[in-house]
Structures are given as C-alpha cells and as structure tokens.
Coordinates of C-alpha atoms and ligand atoms in Angstrom, one line a residue:
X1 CA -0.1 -19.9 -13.9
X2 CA -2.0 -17.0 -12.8
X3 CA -1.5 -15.9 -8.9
X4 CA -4.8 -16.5 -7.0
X5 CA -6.8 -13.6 -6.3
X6 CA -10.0 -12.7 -4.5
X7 CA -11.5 -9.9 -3.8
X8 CA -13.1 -9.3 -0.5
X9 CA -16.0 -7.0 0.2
X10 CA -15.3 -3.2 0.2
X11 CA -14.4 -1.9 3.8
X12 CA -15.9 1.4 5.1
X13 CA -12.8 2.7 7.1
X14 CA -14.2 6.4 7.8
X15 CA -17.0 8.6 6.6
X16 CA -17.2 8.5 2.8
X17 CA -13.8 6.4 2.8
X18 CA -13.4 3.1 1.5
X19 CA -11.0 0.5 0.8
X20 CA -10.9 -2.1 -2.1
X21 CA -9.3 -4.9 -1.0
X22 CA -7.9 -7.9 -2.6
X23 CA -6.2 -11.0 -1.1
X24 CA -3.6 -12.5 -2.7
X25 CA -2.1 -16.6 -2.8
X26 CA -4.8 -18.4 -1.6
X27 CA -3.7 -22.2 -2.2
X28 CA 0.0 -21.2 -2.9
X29 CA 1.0 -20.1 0.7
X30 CA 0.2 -20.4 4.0
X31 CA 0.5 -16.2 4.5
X32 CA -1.4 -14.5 1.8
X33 CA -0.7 -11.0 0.7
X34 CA -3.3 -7.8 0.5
X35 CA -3.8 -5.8 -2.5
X36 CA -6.0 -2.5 -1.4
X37 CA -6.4 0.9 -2.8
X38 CA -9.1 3.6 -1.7
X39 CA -11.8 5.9 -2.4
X40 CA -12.3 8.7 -0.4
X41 CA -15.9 9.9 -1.8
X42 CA -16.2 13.8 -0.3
X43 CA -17.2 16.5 -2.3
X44 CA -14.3 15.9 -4.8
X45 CA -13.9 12.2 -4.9
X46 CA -10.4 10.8 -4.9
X47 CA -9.0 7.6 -5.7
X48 CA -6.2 6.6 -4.3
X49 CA -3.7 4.1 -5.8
X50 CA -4.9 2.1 -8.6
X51 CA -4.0 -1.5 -7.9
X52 CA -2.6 -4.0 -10.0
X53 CA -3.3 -4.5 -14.0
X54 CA -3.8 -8.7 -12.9
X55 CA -7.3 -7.9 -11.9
X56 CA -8.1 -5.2 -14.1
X57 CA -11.6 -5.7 -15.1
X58 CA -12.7 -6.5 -11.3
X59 CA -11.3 -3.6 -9.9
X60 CA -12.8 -1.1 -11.7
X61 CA -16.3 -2.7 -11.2
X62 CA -15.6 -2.6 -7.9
X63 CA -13.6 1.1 -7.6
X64 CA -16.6 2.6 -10.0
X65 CA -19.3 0.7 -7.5
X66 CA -18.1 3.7 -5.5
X67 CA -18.1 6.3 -7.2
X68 CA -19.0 7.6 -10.6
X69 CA -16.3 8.1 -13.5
X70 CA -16.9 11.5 -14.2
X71 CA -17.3 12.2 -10.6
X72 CA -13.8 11.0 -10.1
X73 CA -11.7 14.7 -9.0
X74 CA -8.2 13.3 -8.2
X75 CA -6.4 10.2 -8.5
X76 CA -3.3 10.0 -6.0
X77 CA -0.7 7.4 -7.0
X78 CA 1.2 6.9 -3.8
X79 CA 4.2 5.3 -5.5
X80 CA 5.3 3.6 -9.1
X81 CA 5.1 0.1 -8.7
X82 CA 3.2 -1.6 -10.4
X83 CA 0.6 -3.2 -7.9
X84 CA 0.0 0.7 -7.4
X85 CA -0.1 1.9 -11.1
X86 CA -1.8 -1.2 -12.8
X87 CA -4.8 0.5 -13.9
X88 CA -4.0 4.1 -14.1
X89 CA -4.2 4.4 -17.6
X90 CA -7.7 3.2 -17.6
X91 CA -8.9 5.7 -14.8
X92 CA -7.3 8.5 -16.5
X93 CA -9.2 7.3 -19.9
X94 CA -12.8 7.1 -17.9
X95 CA -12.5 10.0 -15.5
X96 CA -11.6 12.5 -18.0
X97 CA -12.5 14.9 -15.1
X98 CA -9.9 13.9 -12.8
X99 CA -6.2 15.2 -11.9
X100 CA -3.1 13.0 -11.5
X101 CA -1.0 14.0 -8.1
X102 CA 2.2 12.3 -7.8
X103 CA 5.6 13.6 -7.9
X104 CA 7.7 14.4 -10.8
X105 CA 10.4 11.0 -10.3
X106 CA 7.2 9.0 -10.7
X107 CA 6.6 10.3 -14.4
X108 CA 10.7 9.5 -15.2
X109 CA 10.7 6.3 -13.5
X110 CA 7.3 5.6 -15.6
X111 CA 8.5 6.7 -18.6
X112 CA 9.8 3.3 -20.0
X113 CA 6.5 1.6 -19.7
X114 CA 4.4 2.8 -22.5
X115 CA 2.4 5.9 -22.9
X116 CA 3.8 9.2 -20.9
X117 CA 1.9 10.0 -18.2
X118 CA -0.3 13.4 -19.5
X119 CA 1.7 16.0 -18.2
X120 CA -1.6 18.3 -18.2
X121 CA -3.0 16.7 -15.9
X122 CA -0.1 16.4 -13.1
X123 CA -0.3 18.3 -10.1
X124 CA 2.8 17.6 -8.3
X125 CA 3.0 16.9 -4.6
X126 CA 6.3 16.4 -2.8
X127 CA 6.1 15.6 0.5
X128 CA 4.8 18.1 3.5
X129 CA 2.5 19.6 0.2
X130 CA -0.9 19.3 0.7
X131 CA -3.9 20.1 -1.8
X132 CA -7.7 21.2 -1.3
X133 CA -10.3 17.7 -2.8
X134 CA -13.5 20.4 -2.0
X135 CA -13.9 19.5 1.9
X136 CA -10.8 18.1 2.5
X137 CA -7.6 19.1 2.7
X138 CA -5.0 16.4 1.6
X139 CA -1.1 16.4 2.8
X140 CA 1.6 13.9 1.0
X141 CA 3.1 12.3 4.3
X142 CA 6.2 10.2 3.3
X143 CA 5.6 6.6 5.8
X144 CA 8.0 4.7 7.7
X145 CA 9.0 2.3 5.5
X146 CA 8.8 2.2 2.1
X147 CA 10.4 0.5 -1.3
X148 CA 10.8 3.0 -4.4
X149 CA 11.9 6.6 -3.7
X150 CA 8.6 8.1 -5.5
X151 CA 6.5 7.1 -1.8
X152 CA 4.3 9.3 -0.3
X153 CA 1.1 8.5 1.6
X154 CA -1.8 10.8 2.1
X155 CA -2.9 12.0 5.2
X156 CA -6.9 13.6 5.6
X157 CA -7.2 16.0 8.1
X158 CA -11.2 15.2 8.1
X159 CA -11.4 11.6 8.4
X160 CA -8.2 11.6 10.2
X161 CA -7.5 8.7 7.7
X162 CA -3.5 7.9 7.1
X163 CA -2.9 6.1 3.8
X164 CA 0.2 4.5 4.3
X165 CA 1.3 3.5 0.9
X166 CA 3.6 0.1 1.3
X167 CA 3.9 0.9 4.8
X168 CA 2.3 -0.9 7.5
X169 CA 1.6 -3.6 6.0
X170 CA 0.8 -7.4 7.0
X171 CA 0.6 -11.0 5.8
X172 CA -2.8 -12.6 6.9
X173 CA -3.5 -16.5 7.2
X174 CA -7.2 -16.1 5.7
X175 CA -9.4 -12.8 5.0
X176 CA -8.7 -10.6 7.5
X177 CA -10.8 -7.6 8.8
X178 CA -9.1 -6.3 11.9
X179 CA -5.4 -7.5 13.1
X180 CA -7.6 -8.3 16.6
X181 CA -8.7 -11.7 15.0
X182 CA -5.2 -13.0 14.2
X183 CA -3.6 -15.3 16.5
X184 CA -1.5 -13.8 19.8
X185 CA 2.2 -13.5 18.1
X186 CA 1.3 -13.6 14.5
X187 CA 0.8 -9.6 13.7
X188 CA 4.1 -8.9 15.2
X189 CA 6.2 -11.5 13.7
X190 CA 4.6 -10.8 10.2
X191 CA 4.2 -7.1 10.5
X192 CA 8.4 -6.8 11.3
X193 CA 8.6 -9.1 8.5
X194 CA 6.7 -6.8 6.0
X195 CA 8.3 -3.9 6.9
X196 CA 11.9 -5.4 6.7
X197 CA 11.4 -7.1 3.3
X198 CA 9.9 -3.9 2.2
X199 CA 12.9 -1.3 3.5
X200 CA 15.8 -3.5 3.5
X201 CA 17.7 -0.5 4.6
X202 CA 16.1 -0.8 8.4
X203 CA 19.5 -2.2 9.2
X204 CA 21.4 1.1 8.7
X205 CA 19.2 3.3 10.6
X206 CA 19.7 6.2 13.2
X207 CA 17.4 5.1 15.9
X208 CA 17.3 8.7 17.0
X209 CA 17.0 10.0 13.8
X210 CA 14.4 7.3 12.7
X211 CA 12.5 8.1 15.9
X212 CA 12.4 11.6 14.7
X213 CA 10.1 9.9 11.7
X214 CA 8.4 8.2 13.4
X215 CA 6.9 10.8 15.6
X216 CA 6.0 12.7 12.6
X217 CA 3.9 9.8 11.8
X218 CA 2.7 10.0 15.5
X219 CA 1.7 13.9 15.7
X220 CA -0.8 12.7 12.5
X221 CA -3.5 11.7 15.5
X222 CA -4.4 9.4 13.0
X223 CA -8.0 7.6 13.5
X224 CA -7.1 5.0 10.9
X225 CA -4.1 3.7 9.2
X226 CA -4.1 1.7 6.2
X227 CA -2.2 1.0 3.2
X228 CA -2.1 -1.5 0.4
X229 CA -1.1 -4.5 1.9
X230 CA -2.9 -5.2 5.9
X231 CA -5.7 -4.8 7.6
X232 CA -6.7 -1.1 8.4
X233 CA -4.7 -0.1 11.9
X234 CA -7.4 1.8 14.2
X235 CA -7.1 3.6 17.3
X236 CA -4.0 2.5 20.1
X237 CA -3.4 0.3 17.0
X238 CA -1.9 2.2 15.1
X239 CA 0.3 3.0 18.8
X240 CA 1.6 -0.9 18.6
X241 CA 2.4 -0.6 15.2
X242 CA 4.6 2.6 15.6
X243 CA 6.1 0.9 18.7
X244 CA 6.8 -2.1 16.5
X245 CA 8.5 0.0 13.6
X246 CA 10.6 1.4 16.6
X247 CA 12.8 -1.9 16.7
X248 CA 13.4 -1.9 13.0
X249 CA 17.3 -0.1 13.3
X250 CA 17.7 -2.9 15.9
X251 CA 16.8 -5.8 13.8
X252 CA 18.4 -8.0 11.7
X253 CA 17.7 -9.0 8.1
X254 CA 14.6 -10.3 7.2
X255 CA 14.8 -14.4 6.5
X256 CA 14.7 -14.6 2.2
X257 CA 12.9 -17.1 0.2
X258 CA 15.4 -19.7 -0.7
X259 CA 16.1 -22.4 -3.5
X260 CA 15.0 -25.1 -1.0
X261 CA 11.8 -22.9 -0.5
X262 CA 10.9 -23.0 -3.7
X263 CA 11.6 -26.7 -4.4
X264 CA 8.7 -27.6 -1.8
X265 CA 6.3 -25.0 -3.5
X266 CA 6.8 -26.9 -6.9
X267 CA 6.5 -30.0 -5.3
X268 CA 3.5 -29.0 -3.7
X269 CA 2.3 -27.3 -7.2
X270 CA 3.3 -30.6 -8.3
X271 CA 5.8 -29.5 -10.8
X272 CA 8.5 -30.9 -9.0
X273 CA 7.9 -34.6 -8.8
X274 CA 9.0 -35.1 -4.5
X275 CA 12.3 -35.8 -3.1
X276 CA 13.8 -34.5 -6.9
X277 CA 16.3 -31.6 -6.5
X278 CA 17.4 -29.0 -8.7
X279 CA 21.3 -28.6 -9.6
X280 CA 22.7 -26.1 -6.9
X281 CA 23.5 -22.7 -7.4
X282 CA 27.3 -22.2 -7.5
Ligands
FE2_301 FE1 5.9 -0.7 -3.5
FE2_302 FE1 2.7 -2.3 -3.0

C-alpha cells in the first residue's frame, strides 16, 4: 500500500522563494504530515532539500516548474534522511551546473545507500559557515530541534527567509496555508508534539543553556520560518513558536504510537476484521 500523497500548489513565501509542498496521509489519519522543500530563485538559483524518492516524478515537475535545470547553482541538503535526499541523485544528474553543500557526516552516513555522493561537487558547510548564491549570502544555522546529527538549516540574509530543516514543524487536519486557520489549541498541542517526537532528547536539556539556542535562532530577525513539515511561520509567529520550543526541557515524553493504535488503523484499513486482536507483545 502506497502512503497518500498530494501535492498542493507551490507557495510564494518571499521574493523569488518558494516552497513545494506535499501533504501526507490523507484517508489514513486524522493529522496529516507535510513534505516541503524550496527554491530560492535569485541570481544563482538554489534548491533546497530534495524531498522524498515516493513522489519522484511529481516533484521534479513541480521543482523544475521553478526554475530551469541548468539554471540550478546549488542544491543544499539540510540533513540525510531520506524525505530530504529522495531525489538528489536525479538533480545532481539534470543540473550538471549545480554544487552540492552539506557537511562531510552527510556523505559517510550516505555512503551505504548506493552511489557516493560526487565528491567534486561538495562544498562543505558546517554550521555558522555561510556561502555567496550571486545576491545572497547563505549561512548554515543548526535549528532547535532536529533528528540526525548532519542538520543544518539555511538562513538568507535577503529574504530574511529561515529554513528550518525538521524543525518547526506541524501536523495539519487538512491543507493548510497559515497556522492562523487551524483551530484555537491545535498548533500548540501538535507543534510540542512534532518537536518532541522529532528530538526525543528535549527531556535532558539545560533550559539555560537551551535558551542560549534559542536566542540564536531569535537574533536571525527572521521574516519567515519554514521547514519540511508545517506551514510557513511569519512575523510574531515565528515569536509563539520560539516561546513554545521554550517549554521543551520542561516537558515530558511525547505519547508513542502503540500496538492498540495500530489495531484500530487496520481495522479501519479493513485488514483487521473488528473486535480481532493480535497476540500481545511479551
Ligand atoms: Fe529528519
Ligand atoms: Fe524530514
């Protein structure tokens, strides 16, 4: 069974910046997931994250609606999953003009997965590093909360645009354009959700020390904040969200999926014939 995906339509989220959104689990669960990535389209186009190999075909057609191939000037993989990394192959094969920025743990902890990552067309960038994309000067910011070691996300000084890798993320009940549509109580219960299944570690923080972190994030003045999986943050926003990730050392684990969770998905799926159990887990 293939997960449900739609794509929805391309969101402008600054000048010459764009996000490529996908929502995810229609029909399977009452909170879907996001799956974006971006194109910042200045004078050196980037890409930025290139989504999941599931809907391949459909997001380059809607990635090169943006921007030409041979345009393409950098492709920045925030991080090496694989909702992330799904198509870089591809980009790398039709923009033969563009550079690869990541960091060097990324091409070890890809290494496993089929062809090496072409080492000639690495720049590395470890976080507080910034490069020049022509009229924009780009600066790997590492984001509040995060699940493989390789994260960074990409802060542009000239659109003021934060991408926040895993980070700030959300579950949505339906397509969502702005967190100012969802339901009073819904963005904060998901959003602490998201981040504390993402970073399982919250638990074991410094709140002083993680507050340290967190102001970096604030001295960005970001305009926009978006990563792979919500709604673009904008303006005091992006405040409430930062305020939010402020309680994560004082929270405790996020509630997990269980066995009886998954019985009443399969019954819904019809798999499961109702009021039939599996065997318990000893
Ligand atoms: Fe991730
Ligand atoms: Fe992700």
């Amino acid at each position: 069974m293939d997960v449900p995906v739609r794509f929805l339509p391309t969101q402008t989220v600054a000048p010459e910046t764009f996000v490529v959104r996908q929502l995810v689990g229609e029909g399977l669960a009452p909170n879907l997931a996001m799956l974006n990535t971006m194109v910042i389209r200045g004078a050196e186009p980037v890409i930025v994250d290139t989504g999941a190999a599931l809907t391949r075909s459909e997001w380059l057609d809607h990635t090169f609606a943006l921007v030409e191939p041979e345009d393409v000037r950098w492709i920045f993989l925030s991080h090496d999953d694989t909702d992330h990394t799904g198509n870089l192959h591809q980009v790398l094969d039709r923009a033969p003009n563009a550079t690869l920025v990541t960091n060097w743990f990324t091409i070890e902890r890809t290494a496993a997965d089929g062809p090496m990552l072409p080492l000639e067309r690495l720049r590395i960038l470890n976080p507080g590093e910034s490069f020049t994309a022509g009229d924009r000067t780009l600066t790997a910011v590492v984001p509040p909360t995060f699940d493989s070691p390789t994260t960074r996300g990409l802060f542009d000084s000239t659109s003021r645009v934060y991408w926040a890798a895993d980070s700030f993320g959300t579950a949505v009940p339906t397509e969502t354009d702005d967190i100012a549509e969802l339901d009073p109580g819904f963005f904060r219960e998901t959003f602490l959700q998201t981040q504390k299944m993402l970073s399982p570690w919250h638990r074991w923080l410094d709140p002083v020390k993680y507050d340290r972190l967190l102001q970096g994030i604030r001295d960005l003045d970001a305009n926009v904040v978006v990563g792979a999986h919500g709604p673009a943050l904008h303006g005091r926003q992006i405040n409430s969200a930062l305020l939010l990730m402020e309680e994560l050392p004082y929270l405790q684990a996020a509630d997990l999926v269980g066995q009886a969770d998954l019985e009443v998905l399969l019954q819904l799926l019809g798999v499961m014939p109702a009021g039939e159990a599996m065997p318990a887990a000893s």
